[in-house]
Structure formats: C-alpha cells, structure tokens
Coordinates of C-alpha atoms in Angstrom, one line a residue:
M1 CA -148.8 -123.1 171.7
A2 CA -147.4 -119.7 171.4
R3 CA -145.1 -118.9 168.4
I4 CA -141.7 -117.4 169.1
Y5 CA -140.5 -114.8 166.5
E6 CA -136.8 -113.8 166.2
D7 CA -136.2 -110.1 165.7
L8 CA -134.1 -110.0 162.5
T9 CA -134.1 -106.2 162.2
P10 CA -130.4 -105.7 163.2
L11 CA -129.4 -108.4 160.6
Y12 CA -131.3 -106.6 157.8
R13 CA -129.8 -103.3 158.8
R14 CA -126.3 -104.8 158.6
I15 CA -127.1 -106.4 155.2
R16 CA -128.3 -103.0 153.9
V17 CA -125.0 -101.3 155.1
I18 CA -123.0 -104.0 153.4
Q19 CA -125.0 -103.7 150.2
R20 CA -124.4 -99.9 150.2
L21 CA -120.6 -100.5 150.8
I22 CA -120.5 -103.0 147.9
I23 CA -122.4 -100.6 145.6
A24 CA -120.1 -97.7 146.6
L25 CA -117.0 -99.8 146.0
V26 CA -118.4 -100.9 142.6
I27 CA -119.1 -97.3 141.7
L28 CA -115.6 -96.3 142.9
M29 CA -114.1 -99.1 140.9
C30 CA -116.0 -98.1 137.8
V31 CA -114.9 -94.4 138.2
F32 CA -111.3 -95.6 138.6
I33 CA -111.5 -97.8 135.5
W34 CA -113.2 -94.9 133.6
K35 CA -110.4 -92.6 134.7
M36 CA -107.7 -95.1 133.6
Q37 CA -109.4 -95.8 130.3
I38 CA -110.5 -92.3 129.4
L39 CA -108.8 -89.6 131.3
D40 CA -105.4 -91.2 131.8
Y41 CA -105.4 -93.2 128.5
N42 CA -102.4 -91.4 127.0
R43 CA -100.3 -91.7 130.2
Y44 CA -100.8 -95.5 130.5
W45 CA -100.6 -96.1 126.8
Q46 CA -97.3 -94.2 126.8
K47 CA -96.1 -96.4 129.7
A48 CA -97.1 -99.5 127.9
E49 CA -95.4 -98.4 124.8
N50 CA -92.3 -97.5 126.7
N51 CA -92.0 -101.1 127.8
R52 CA -91.4 -102.1 124.2
L53 CA -90.5 -98.8 122.4
R54 CA -87.5 -96.6 123.1
E55 CA -87.4 -93.1 121.7
I56 CA -84.0 -91.6 121.3
K57 CA -83.6 -87.9 120.4
L58 CA -80.5 -87.1 118.3
T59 CA -78.8 -83.8 119.1
P60 CA -77.9 -81.9 116.0
Q61 CA -74.5 -80.3 115.4
R62 CA -74.7 -76.6 116.1
G63 CA -74.0 -74.2 113.2
L64 CA -70.5 -72.9 112.7
I65 CA -69.7 -69.3 113.6
V66 CA -67.0 -67.8 111.3
D67 CA -65.5 -64.3 110.7
R68 CA -66.0 -62.3 107.5
N69 CA -63.2 -64.3 105.8
G70 CA -64.3 -67.7 106.9
V71 CA -62.1 -68.2 109.9
I72 CA -63.9 -70.7 112.2
L73 CA -64.6 -69.1 115.6
A74 CA -67.0 -71.7 117.0
K75 CA -67.3 -75.4 115.9
N76 CA -68.3 -78.8 117.4
R77 CA -66.6 -81.9 118.7
A78 CA -67.9 -85.4 119.6
S79 CA -68.7 -86.0 123.3
F80 CA -70.8 -88.3 125.5
K81 CA -73.3 -87.6 128.2
V82 CA -75.2 -89.9 130.7
S83 CA -78.7 -89.3 131.9
F84 CA -80.6 -90.6 134.9
I85 CA -84.2 -91.8 134.6
R86 CA -85.9 -91.8 138.0
E87 CA -88.8 -93.9 136.8
N88 CA -86.5 -96.9 136.6
V89 CA -85.4 -96.7 140.2
T90 CA -86.9 -98.8 143.1
D91 CA -84.6 -97.7 145.9
M92 CA -83.4 -94.1 145.2
N93 CA -80.9 -93.9 148.1
L94 CA -79.2 -97.1 147.0
S95 CA -79.2 -96.0 143.4
L96 CA -77.6 -92.7 144.2
E97 CA -74.8 -94.4 146.0
R98 CA -74.1 -96.9 143.3
V99 CA -74.3 -94.4 140.4
A100 CA -72.1 -91.9 142.3
R101 CA -69.5 -94.6 142.7
L102 CA -69.7 -95.6 139.1
L103 CA -69.3 -92.1 137.8
S104 CA -66.8 -90.9 140.5
M105 CA -69.2 -88.3 141.7
K106 CA -70.3 -87.2 145.1
K107 CA -73.6 -88.6 146.2
E108 CA -74.7 -85.1 147.4
E109 CA -73.8 -83.5 144.1
L110 CA -75.8 -86.2 142.2
A111 CA -78.8 -85.7 144.5
A112 CA -78.7 -82.0 144.1
R113 CA -78.6 -82.4 140.3
L114 CA -81.8 -84.5 140.3
A115 CA -83.5 -82.3 142.9
K116 CA -83.3 -79.4 140.5
Y117 CA -85.8 -81.2 138.3
N118 CA -88.2 -82.6 140.9
S119 CA -91.1 -80.8 139.3
L120 CA -90.7 -82.8 136.1
P121 CA -92.2 -86.3 135.5
D122 CA -90.0 -89.2 136.6
F123 CA -89.7 -90.6 133.0
V124 CA -87.8 -87.5 131.8
P125 CA -84.1 -88.2 131.4
I126 CA -81.9 -85.8 133.4
V127 CA -78.3 -85.3 132.3
I128 CA -76.1 -85.9 135.3
K129 CA -72.6 -85.8 133.7
D130 CA -71.2 -84.8 130.4
E131 CA -67.8 -84.7 128.7
L132 CA -67.3 -88.3 129.6
S133 CA -63.9 -89.9 129.2
V134 CA -63.4 -93.1 127.2
E135 CA -62.9 -95.0 130.4
E136 CA -66.2 -93.7 131.8
V137 CA -68.1 -94.6 128.6
A138 CA -66.7 -98.1 128.7
R139 CA -67.6 -98.5 132.4
I140 CA -71.2 -97.4 131.8
E141 CA -71.5 -99.7 128.8
S142 CA -70.2 -102.7 130.6
H143 CA -72.6 -102.2 133.5
Q144 CA -75.7 -101.3 131.5
M145 CA -77.7 -104.2 132.7
E146 CA -77.0 -103.3 136.3
F147 CA -78.0 -99.7 135.9
P148 CA -81.4 -99.5 134.1
E149 CA -81.7 -95.9 135.4
L150 CA -78.7 -94.7 133.3
R151 CA -78.9 -93.8 129.6
L152 CA -75.7 -93.1 127.6
A153 CA -75.9 -90.8 124.5
M154 CA -73.6 -89.0 122.2
E155 CA -73.8 -85.2 122.1
P156 CA -72.0 -82.8 119.8
Q157 CA -70.2 -80.3 122.1
R158 CA -69.3 -76.7 121.3
D159 CA -65.7 -75.9 120.8
Y160 CA -64.1 -72.5 120.6
P161 CA -60.7 -73.2 118.9
F162 CA -59.1 -69.9 120.0
G163 CA -60.2 -70.0 123.6
P164 CA -60.9 -66.5 125.0
F165 CA -60.8 -64.9 121.5
A166 CA -63.8 -62.7 120.9
S167 CA -65.5 -64.3 123.9
H168 CA -67.8 -61.4 124.6
V169 CA -69.0 -61.4 121.0
L170 CA -69.5 -65.2 120.6
G171 CA -71.0 -65.7 124.1
Y172 CA -71.3 -69.2 125.6
L173 CA -73.7 -72.1 126.0
Q174 CA -75.2 -73.5 129.1
E175 CA -78.0 -75.9 130.0
I176 CA -81.5 -74.6 129.5
S177 CA -83.3 -73.6 132.7
L178 CA -86.8 -74.6 133.6
A179 CA -88.0 -71.0 133.0
E180 CA -86.5 -71.0 129.5
L181 CA -87.9 -74.4 128.9
R182 CA -91.4 -73.1 129.5
H183 CA -90.7 -70.0 127.4
R184 CA -89.3 -72.1 124.5
K185 CA -91.7 -75.1 124.7
N186 CA -92.7 -74.7 121.1
Q187 CA -89.1 -74.8 119.8
G188 CA -88.4 -78.5 120.5
H189 CA -86.1 -78.0 123.5
E190 CA -85.9 -80.5 126.3
V191 CA -84.4 -80.8 129.8
G192 CA -80.6 -81.0 129.5
D193 CA -80.3 -79.1 126.2
M194 CA -77.5 -76.7 125.8
I195 CA -78.5 -73.3 124.4
G196 CA -76.9 -69.9 123.8
K197 CA -77.0 -67.7 126.9
T198 CA -75.1 -64.7 125.8
G199 CA -73.6 -63.1 122.7
I200 CA -74.1 -64.3 119.2
E201 CA -74.8 -67.8 120.5
F202 CA -77.9 -66.3 122.2
Q203 CA -78.8 -63.8 119.6
Y204 CA -78.9 -66.3 116.7
E205 CA -80.0 -69.4 118.6
E206 CA -82.6 -70.3 116.1
E207 CA -80.2 -70.1 113.2
L208 CA -77.5 -72.1 115.0
A209 CA -79.4 -74.7 117.0
G210 CA -80.5 -77.0 114.1
R211 CA -83.3 -79.6 114.4
K212 CA -83.2 -82.7 116.5
G213 CA -83.3 -86.2 114.9
L214 CA -85.3 -89.2 116.2
V215 CA -84.8 -92.9 116.5
V216 CA -87.6 -95.2 117.7
E217 CA -86.5 -98.7 118.6
V218 CA -88.4 -101.9 119.7
V219 CA -86.8 -103.3 122.8
D220 CA -87.2 -106.5 124.8
S221 CA -88.0 -106.8 128.5
L222 CA -84.3 -106.3 129.3
G223 CA -84.1 -103.1 127.3
R224 CA -82.1 -104.7 124.4
K225 CA -82.8 -103.4 120.9
V226 CA -84.9 -105.8 118.8
K227 CA -85.4 -103.6 115.7
E228 CA -85.6 -100.0 114.6
L229 CA -89.0 -98.5 113.6
V230 CA -88.2 -94.9 112.8
Q231 CA -85.0 -93.0 112.0
R232 CA -84.9 -89.3 111.3
P233 CA -81.4 -87.8 111.1
P234 CA -80.8 -84.5 112.8
T235 CA -80.4 -81.3 110.8
R236 CA -77.3 -79.3 111.4
G237 CA -77.6 -75.6 112.4
N238 CA -76.9 -72.9 109.9
K239 CA -73.5 -71.3 109.4
V240 CA -73.4 -67.7 110.6
Y241 CA -70.8 -65.3 109.2
L242 CA -69.8 -62.3 111.4
S243 CA -68.5 -59.0 110.3
L244 CA -65.5 -59.4 112.5
D245 CA -62.0 -59.5 111.0
Y246 CA -59.9 -62.1 112.8
D247 CA -56.6 -60.2 112.4
L248 CA -58.0 -56.9 113.6
Q249 CA -59.9 -58.5 116.5
A250 CA -56.7 -60.4 117.5
K251 CA -54.7 -57.1 117.4
A252 CA -57.3 -55.3 119.5
E253 CA -57.2 -58.0 122.1
E254 CA -53.4 -58.0 122.1
L255 CA -53.4 -54.2 122.7
L256 CA -55.8 -54.5 125.6
K257 CA -54.2 -57.5 127.3
G258 CA -53.4 -56.8 131.0
R259 CA -55.6 -53.7 131.0
E260 CA -59.3 -53.1 131.7
G261 CA -61.2 -51.5 128.9
A262 CA -62.8 -51.9 125.5
I263 CA -62.1 -51.3 121.8
V264 CA -64.6 -50.9 118.9
V265 CA -63.5 -50.9 115.3
L266 CA -66.2 -50.5 112.6
D267 CA -66.8 -49.5 109.1
P268 CA -68.8 -46.3 109.4
R269 CA -70.3 -46.7 105.9
S270 CA -72.0 -50.0 106.5
G271 CA -72.1 -50.4 110.3
D272 CA -70.0 -53.6 110.0
I273 CA -68.2 -54.2 113.3
L274 CA -64.6 -55.3 112.5
A275 CA -63.5 -55.7 116.1
L276 CA -65.2 -55.6 119.4
A277 CA -62.9 -56.3 122.3
S278 CA -63.4 -56.2 126.0
F279 CA -60.9 -57.0 128.6
P280 CA -60.6 -58.9 131.0
N281 CA -62.2 -61.7 128.9
Y282 CA -63.0 -65.4 129.6
D283 CA -62.7 -68.7 127.9
P284 CA -66.2 -69.9 126.7
N285 CA -64.9 -73.5 126.6
K286 CA -65.2 -73.5 130.4
F287 CA -69.0 -73.1 130.0
I288 CA -69.7 -76.0 127.7
H289 CA -70.2 -78.5 130.5
R290 CA -73.1 -78.5 133.0
F291 CA -71.4 -77.0 136.0
S292 CA -72.7 -76.4 139.6
P293 CA -74.1 -73.2 141.1
Q294 CA -70.9 -72.9 143.0
E295 CA -68.8 -72.8 139.8
W296 CA -71.1 -70.1 138.4
V297 CA -70.8 -68.0 141.5
S298 CA -67.0 -68.1 141.2
F299 CA -67.3 -66.5 137.8
V300 CA -69.9 -63.9 138.8
Q301 CA -68.0 -62.8 141.9
D302 CA -64.6 -62.3 140.1
P303 CA -63.7 -58.7 141.1
R304 CA -62.4 -58.1 137.6
H305 CA -65.8 -58.9 136.1
P306 CA -64.5 -60.9 133.1
L307 CA -68.1 -61.8 132.0
E308 CA -69.0 -58.1 131.5
N309 CA -68.9 -56.9 127.9
R310 CA -67.5 -53.4 128.5
A311 CA -68.0 -52.3 124.9
I312 CA -71.8 -52.4 125.2
R313 CA -72.4 -52.5 128.9
G314 CA -69.5 -50.5 130.4
L315 CA -70.8 -47.1 131.5
Y316 CA -68.3 -44.3 131.6
A317 CA -68.3 -40.5 131.7
P318 CA -67.3 -39.5 128.2
G319 CA -64.9 -36.7 129.3
S320 CA -63.7 -34.5 126.5
I321 CA -65.2 -36.8 123.9
F322 CA -68.4 -35.0 124.8
K323 CA -67.0 -31.7 123.5
L324 CA -67.8 -33.0 120.0
V325 CA -71.5 -32.9 120.8
M326 CA -71.1 -29.5 122.5
A327 CA -69.4 -28.1 119.4
L328 CA -72.1 -29.5 117.0
A329 CA -74.9 -28.2 119.3
G330 CA -73.3 -24.7 119.5
L331 CA -72.9 -24.4 115.7
D332 CA -76.4 -25.8 114.9
S333 CA -78.2 -23.6 117.4
G334 CA -76.3 -20.5 116.2
L335 CA -75.1 -19.6 119.7
V336 CA -71.5 -19.6 118.4
S337 CA -69.9 -19.4 115.0
P338 CA -66.6 -21.0 113.9
W339 CA -64.9 -17.7 114.6
T340 CA -66.4 -17.1 118.1
T341 CA -63.6 -17.0 120.6
F342 CA -63.2 -17.3 124.4
F343 CA -60.1 -16.5 126.3
C344 CA -58.5 -19.3 128.3
S345 CA -56.2 -18.3 131.1
G346 CA -56.2 -21.7 132.8
T347 CA -59.1 -20.9 135.1
T348 CA -62.4 -19.0 135.0
I349 CA -65.2 -18.1 137.4
I350 CA -68.7 -19.1 136.4
Y351 CA -71.7 -18.8 138.8
G352 CA -69.3 -17.7 141.5
H353 CA -67.2 -20.9 141.4
P354 CA -63.8 -21.5 139.9
F355 CA -63.4 -23.9 137.0
S356 CA -60.1 -25.0 135.6
C357 CA -58.7 -26.0 132.2
W358 CA -56.6 -29.2 132.1
Y359 CA -53.7 -27.0 130.7
E360 CA -52.8 -24.8 133.7
P361 CA -51.0 -22.0 131.7
G362 CA -54.1 -21.6 129.5
H363 CA -54.6 -21.7 125.8
G364 CA -55.2 -18.0 125.2
A365 CA -57.9 -16.9 122.8
V366 CA -59.5 -20.1 121.2
N367 CA -62.1 -20.6 118.6
L368 CA -64.2 -23.7 118.0
V369 CA -61.6 -25.5 115.8
S370 CA -58.6 -24.8 118.2
A371 CA -60.8 -25.6 121.2
I372 CA -61.3 -29.1 119.8
Q373 CA -57.7 -29.4 118.7
H374 CA -56.4 -28.6 122.1
S375 CA -59.4 -29.8 124.1
C376 CA -59.8 -26.5 125.9
N377 CA -62.1 -26.8 128.9
I378 CA -62.7 -23.0 129.3
Y379 CA -64.2 -22.7 125.8
F380 CA -66.7 -25.5 126.5
Y381 CA -67.5 -24.2 129.9
N382 CA -68.7 -21.0 128.3
L383 CA -70.5 -22.8 125.5
G384 CA -72.3 -24.9 128.1
K385 CA -73.4 -21.8 129.9
L386 CA -74.9 -20.4 126.6
L387 CA -76.6 -23.7 125.7
G388 CA -78.2 -24.7 129.0
I389 CA -78.7 -28.3 130.1
E390 CA -82.0 -28.9 128.3
R391 CA -80.6 -28.0 124.9
I392 CA -77.4 -30.0 125.7
A393 CA -79.4 -33.1 126.6
A394 CA -81.6 -32.8 123.5
Y395 CA -78.6 -32.6 121.1
A396 CA -76.8 -35.5 123.0
R397 CA -79.9 -37.7 122.3
Q398 CA -80.0 -36.7 118.7
F399 CA -76.5 -38.1 118.4
G400 CA -77.5 -41.5 119.9
L401 CA -76.4 -41.0 123.5
G402 CA -78.8 -42.2 126.3
K403 CA -80.4 -44.8 123.9
L404 CA -79.6 -48.2 122.5
T405 CA -77.5 -48.4 119.4
G406 CA -79.4 -51.4 118.0
I407 CA -76.4 -53.8 117.9
D408 CA -77.4 -57.4 117.5
L409 CA -76.1 -58.4 120.9
P410 CA -78.1 -58.9 124.1
G411 CA -77.7 -56.9 127.2
E412 CA -76.7 -53.5 125.8
K413 CA -77.1 -50.6 128.2
T414 CA -78.6 -47.2 127.3
G415 CA -76.3 -45.0 129.3
L416 CA -77.5 -41.7 130.8
V417 CA -78.1 -38.2 129.5
P418 CA -79.0 -36.1 132.6
D419 CA -81.4 -33.2 132.6
P420 CA -83.5 -31.4 135.3
E421 CA -86.4 -33.9 135.0
W422 CA -84.1 -36.9 135.4
K423 CA -82.6 -35.3 138.6
R424 CA -86.0 -34.6 140.1
R425 CA -87.3 -38.1 139.3
S426 CA -84.2 -40.0 140.5
R427 CA -82.7 -37.9 143.2
G428 CA -85.6 -35.7 144.3
A429 CA -83.5 -32.5 143.9
P430 CA -83.4 -29.5 141.5
W431 CA -80.7 -29.1 138.9
Y432 CA -78.0 -26.5 139.7
P433 CA -76.4 -24.4 137.0
G434 CA -73.0 -25.4 138.1
E435 CA -73.8 -29.0 137.1
T436 CA -74.3 -27.9 133.5
I437 CA -70.7 -26.6 133.5
S438 CA -69.5 -30.1 134.5
V439 CA -71.6 -31.8 131.9
S440 CA -70.2 -29.5 129.2
I441 CA -66.9 -31.3 129.4
G442 CA -68.4 -34.8 129.8
Q443 CA -68.2 -35.0 133.6
G444 CA -70.9 -35.3 136.2
P445 CA -73.7 -37.8 135.9
I446 CA -73.5 -38.3 132.1
L447 CA -72.7 -41.9 131.1
V448 CA -72.0 -43.5 127.8
T449 CA -70.9 -46.9 126.4
P450 CA -67.9 -47.2 124.1
L451 CA -70.2 -48.4 121.3
Q452 CA -72.3 -45.2 121.7
V453 CA -69.2 -43.1 121.3
A454 CA -68.3 -45.1 118.2
V455 CA -71.8 -44.5 116.7
L456 CA -71.5 -40.7 117.5
T457 CA -68.1 -40.7 115.8
G458 CA -69.6 -42.5 112.8
M459 CA -72.3 -39.8 112.4
I460 CA -69.6 -37.1 112.5
A461 CA -67.5 -39.0 109.9
L462 CA -70.5 -39.4 107.6
R463 CA -71.6 -35.8 108.1
G464 CA -74.8 -36.7 110.0
K465 CA -75.7 -40.1 108.4
R466 CA -76.4 -42.7 111.0
V467 CA -75.9 -46.5 110.5
T468 CA -76.8 -49.3 112.9
P469 CA -73.7 -51.2 114.2
H470 CA -74.0 -54.9 113.6
L471 CA -72.0 -58.2 113.9
F472 CA -74.2 -60.4 111.6
L473 CA -72.9 -60.4 108.0
Q474 CA -74.8 -63.3 106.5
V475 CA -76.1 -66.8 107.2
E476 CA -75.7 -69.9 105.0
R477 CA -78.9 -72.0 104.9
R478 CA -78.5 -75.1 102.8
K479 CA -76.0 -73.4 100.5
E480 CA -78.2 -70.3 100.2
L481 CA -76.6 -67.1 101.5
V482 CA -78.9 -64.6 103.3
K483 CA -77.1 -61.3 103.8
Y484 CA -77.5 -58.7 106.4
S485 CA -80.4 -56.3 105.9
P486 CA -80.7 -53.3 108.2
A487 CA -83.8 -53.2 110.4
Q488 CA -84.2 -49.5 109.6
P489 CA -83.9 -47.8 106.1
A490 CA -80.5 -46.3 105.5
G491 CA -80.3 -42.8 106.9
E492 CA -83.3 -43.1 109.2
G493 CA -82.5 -41.4 112.5
S494 CA -79.8 -39.4 110.8
W495 CA -79.1 -35.7 111.5
S496 CA -81.7 -33.3 110.1
G497 CA -79.9 -30.1 111.0
K498 CA -77.2 -28.1 109.3
Q499 CA -74.8 -30.2 107.3
T500 CA -72.0 -27.6 107.2
I501 CA -71.4 -27.9 111.0
F502 CA -69.6 -31.2 110.6
D503 CA -66.8 -29.9 108.5
R504 CA -65.7 -27.5 111.2
V505 CA -65.8 -30.2 113.9
I506 CA -63.9 -32.6 111.6
T507 CA -61.2 -29.9 111.0
G508 CA -60.7 -29.6 114.7
M509 CA -60.5 -33.4 115.0
W510 CA -57.9 -33.5 112.1
K511 CA -55.8 -30.9 113.8
S512 CA -56.0 -32.7 117.1
V513 CA -54.2 -35.6 115.5
N514 CA -52.1 -34.0 112.8
A515 CA -51.3 -30.5 114.0
G516 CA -49.9 -31.0 117.5
G517 CA -53.2 -31.4 119.3
T518 CA -54.1 -33.7 122.2
G519 CA -54.6 -36.6 119.8
Q520 CA -51.2 -36.6 118.1
G521 CA -50.4 -40.0 119.6
A522 CA -52.8 -41.5 116.9
R523 CA -51.0 -39.7 114.0
L524 CA -50.1 -42.0 111.1
E525 CA -48.3 -40.4 108.2
G526 CA -50.4 -40.2 105.0
Y527 CA -53.7 -41.4 106.5
D528 CA -55.5 -38.2 107.5
I529 CA -56.8 -39.6 110.8
C530 CA -59.3 -37.4 112.6
G531 CA -59.8 -38.0 116.3
K532 CA -60.6 -36.7 119.8
T533 CA -59.1 -37.7 123.1
G534 CA -60.8 -37.7 126.5
S535 CA -59.9 -38.3 130.1
T536 CA -62.2 -38.8 133.1
Q537 CA -61.1 -38.8 136.7
V538 CA -63.1 -41.5 138.4
V539 CA -61.8 -41.9 142.0
S540 CA -61.0 -39.5 144.8
Q541 CA -57.7 -39.6 146.8
D542 CA -59.5 -41.5 149.6
T543 CA -60.8 -44.2 147.2
A544 CA -57.4 -44.5 145.5
D545 CA -55.7 -45.1 148.8
K546 CA -58.2 -47.8 149.6
L547 CA -57.6 -49.5 146.2
K548 CA -53.9 -49.0 146.6
R549 CA -54.0 -47.3 143.2
K550 CA -52.6 -44.0 141.9
I551 CA -55.2 -41.5 140.9
K552 CA -55.5 -42.0 137.2
T553 CA -58.2 -41.1 134.7
H554 CA -59.9 -43.4 132.2
S555 CA -58.2 -42.8 128.9
W556 CA -60.4 -42.2 125.8
F557 CA -59.8 -41.9 122.1
T558 CA -62.2 -42.0 119.2
G559 CA -61.5 -41.2 115.5
F560 CA -61.8 -42.2 111.9
A561 CA -59.8 -42.3 108.7
S562 CA -59.6 -40.9 106.2
R563 CA -60.9 -37.4 106.6
D564 CA -62.8 -37.2 103.3
N565 CA -63.4 -40.9 102.7
P566 CA -64.0 -42.6 106.1
R567 CA -63.5 -46.3 105.8
V568 CA -62.6 -47.3 109.4
L569 CA -63.4 -46.0 112.8
V570 CA -61.7 -46.8 116.1
T571 CA -62.9 -46.1 119.7
V572 CA -60.7 -47.0 122.6
I573 CA -61.2 -46.7 126.4
V574 CA -58.6 -47.9 128.9
E575 CA -59.7 -47.8 132.5
F576 CA -57.2 -46.0 134.7
G577 CA -55.1 -45.5 131.7
G578 CA -54.1 -41.9 132.3
M579 CA -54.5 -39.1 129.7
G580 CA -56.3 -40.0 126.5
G581 CA -53.4 -38.8 124.3
Q582 CA -50.9 -40.9 126.3
T583 CA -52.6 -44.3 126.3
A584 CA -55.7 -44.6 124.2
A585 CA -54.5 -42.6 121.2
P586 CA -51.3 -44.7 120.6
I587 CA -53.5 -47.9 120.8
A588 CA -55.8 -46.5 118.2
R589 CA -52.8 -45.6 115.9
Q590 CA -51.7 -49.3 115.9
L591 CA -55.2 -50.4 114.9
F592 CA -55.3 -47.8 112.1
E593 CA -51.9 -48.9 111.0

C-alpha cells in the first residue's frame, strides 16, 4: 500500500518567519528597555520624582540702587505671577480656553505666549501673567484643583519710586530671552526670569540679581503638600551706590523738560558723574511686566526716541566746541603762537570759495585767546588750512574723540573723526581741501557724543590729565563696602604734549564767559566759570519746511568751574535750541549755581 506524505515545507517556512519576528520583537523590546533604564534613566527618574516631589525656586529680591547720598532710586515690591506647565495638559485647546477665561486674557495672546517657548521641554513652567491683582490670586487659588497646569508664585518686582527720573542711567528689566538664556546658562537663570536689559540694571546684573532660593516639597497624587524636605532661602542682591547726586540730576532733568537734548555734569578730578540727563525720557516702571511684542514696537517706533540715551548715543556735530581742539593742536604743533593773529572781516576766500564768520561785521584782528572768546570762524578756518585734516584728526583722537570714553553703561557710541582714509573707505571718494575748512569749526562729517565733549573739557580743565567717567561709586556686599577702582591707572591716556598750551585755551574760555564773549550766558559772579559755546545747523530750508520747523541750530555749551581748582564740569546740548550762548549757556549757569 503506497504511503501518502504531506508536504509541510510551507508550514515550516511560516514558522521560521514567525520565529524571526518574535526574536526581532524581543530584541527591540530589550533595546527599548535598555534605553529606558540606561540612556533615559534621568528623564524617567525625574518624572517619577515629580509625581511626589515639587521643586519651587524662590526669586531673590534685587539689590537696591541708590545715589551717592543714599537716596533710593530702584527698589522692590511684592507681586504675584502665574505660570503654565504644558506637561499637565491633556487637551491643549480646551485648557487655553479655560485658562484665558480664568485670567481675563485673550486665547490668542495666551497661545502666542506659550508658542514662544515651544523649543523648551513641556515640564518647564512658562510665566503667562504677572502683576496679578488680589482678586486674580484668589481666583487661581480657589480653582487650583481644576487647573493642574497653573502654578502661582510670589515674585519681588522692581519699583522705580521716582518714575522717569534718571531712566537712561538706571535702565529697565525685561524677561530673559532664549538667546540670553543660552548665553547665561551657568548663572542660574531660567525661563521667565526678569533681568537688566539696559543701563545700570544691565551693567551690574551680577551684583544686583542675588541668588535664588529653593524649596523641595513632598506632594500627594492631588498635588497637595505633605511635607517639606529642603528649604534654602534666597540671597538678596547687593546694594549699588551711584555717583549721581539726586538734587543735581533732578535739576538737570527739570531744565531739559520739553526739549530734546542731554546734560552731563561730572567731577573732572575723579570722573564721578553727578548728573546724566537725556530727554525725552521714559518710565522704567512700564517695563517691569512681561509685555507683548506689539507693546515693545510702540516704544521703539516713538518718533521722539525716548529710549535713546542721547548723552552717550546721541551723535552731533560739535560745532564751535571743536575750536578748543583746533586751538590746542595749533599751539602744540607750533604752527601758531598765542600772539599769532588773523584778520576777520566777516568773510574770507579759501581755495577759491567764500567762507563766512557767524558775526557778519567781522571781529577784526584776533589772536588765539580772542578767537576762543568770540568764537571767530575766520581764525579757525585759517588755522585748519595750516594744520591739514590728518593732523586735525590725530589731535582730535588724542583728546578722546572718535573713541569710547569707557563709561560703565552699555551701548555707548564712538562718534566719528573723519580723515581721507575714512572717506575713501566709506564713500569711495577723495578728500577735498574745502572739507578741512568745514571740519575746522566742527561742521561736516565729524560727530561726537555729549559725554565725549565732557571728557574733552575735563582734560582741558585738568591741563591734560584724563580720567574715565563712571557712575558706579561703591557696592555693599554683606555690609562690606567695595569702592570704585578705575580700570586704568590714573593719568593713563593723558596728554603727553606741551602743558603750557592749556593755560592759553583756558584763558580764552574764561573770557568767553566773563569778558563779554559768546558764553556770557553762563556767567556766575564769583565762580570763575570757563566755557565754550557751539552751534550747529542741522537741517536745510527744505527739510525745515517738511518738519514744519524753523531753521534752528543745535545749542552747545561746555565748561567747568573754577578756573584754577576745577570741581565741577557741565556739558549741555539742546537740539534745535538756537545759538549756544542763548539756550545752552543759561542752562549750564543754573546747574553751576
């Protein structure tokens, strides 16, 4: 009888395939378990711990900022904020609707706020609203069980008791950006932290910020506190003393109110800045909450530019103030002596072009002292022709123009001292001799900041010694006072040429104020004020018509007192203020007084 065999080959083939699939799944499962246990151990351990442990960071109080006499310019006040934890959300759309209703926010605004931090892990709390009212705090507390995604916390908030006072010096706080967070990752900062963005708040962030505290709590499955494991109180930031004098700063701001310009008052002996005013200003209290990009744009696009610190960032032609540099350069180079005279008839022809003095009848024969006293353009036109642009530029840089002053504020601008190389590089054109004549009286492409003019004036007052202007006076660290120490040794960068040249220039400045010169508006009986005015026309008739503005010059004055013992220095610029002697000089007189 024949035996019948069944062909089981297909069955065996299927069994082998199934075996391989099972082996692959087992290997895959082993790899997944290995990844969970080894590679992702910290992540899952943290998640497990978070189910029973709650870590709360305690924000420290920021250090006080006070003036030289202890007047508080920046302090703190209690405030509440609420954060959103995306990890605790199952239905994001529903959560956004409910939270927006609870906090009286727009859903779109809340979504945009969270979207800003999409790149961060879901367990990171994101601050969605601060400066909460008592009613809002009570509402969140009473609905805590219904909103596991919300976390309420207390936060010391910055307070500027005098509003816009010294706003460009103090600066303001704003929420740390993601870029700053990456840059400052070793400084203990987190998402939602408020940090200094400008001014002293930025410059001395490490001194002012303090150190965060920490509380670790054991919680139950409903998030209720069972016990406290760790408590480390926050450390308050250090108290920073500024060189500002409150009364002098207040007076400077009062004199600038309603105008556009800047005032610098400093002690030329130490570099202490006693007042640094810029107007228009702003109220830094408006920046202490976390506002939207639209709110920021409204500040930036303000046509008056209130955020701009004109004292260190405003770029202006120096006008006749630059004649001080010209006089010093002429004397030091030996191209003129104190007795060299040029005749001013009101106009002159140089390189085939007419150049005018501001005083149409002319000053007659003038020497260096009388040229400074009466600010004679013709004298300095001729001196500029003798010096040449390269020599003029070199002396200007020796007196600190075209470079940073070194003030302890961020964002300072360098200004511009033009020369042939600069023009070839920036404009692709040669330098023409007639341009030198314009630069000789501080016109043309030369640009300075008010603080640079103050530093120049300080070097003249101290007969060539240069000090670095600064706002920091001292810091109080746990009752220990650490005083200002200059970054460079005293006198470094000072004048190395002839010392005698300064006396002649100072004589001209003294006569400008006290002997019927252009600076007589700054005269104060018995104080021997030495000064120099300046005026710079900045718009043409066409531009003036478009702006619906009369053609007016920027008004400059810079000077010091007293002549032989300089203790205070004042530099003033008023945009579109008219002649320097008419506007800036009287403002300076009130500050000297």
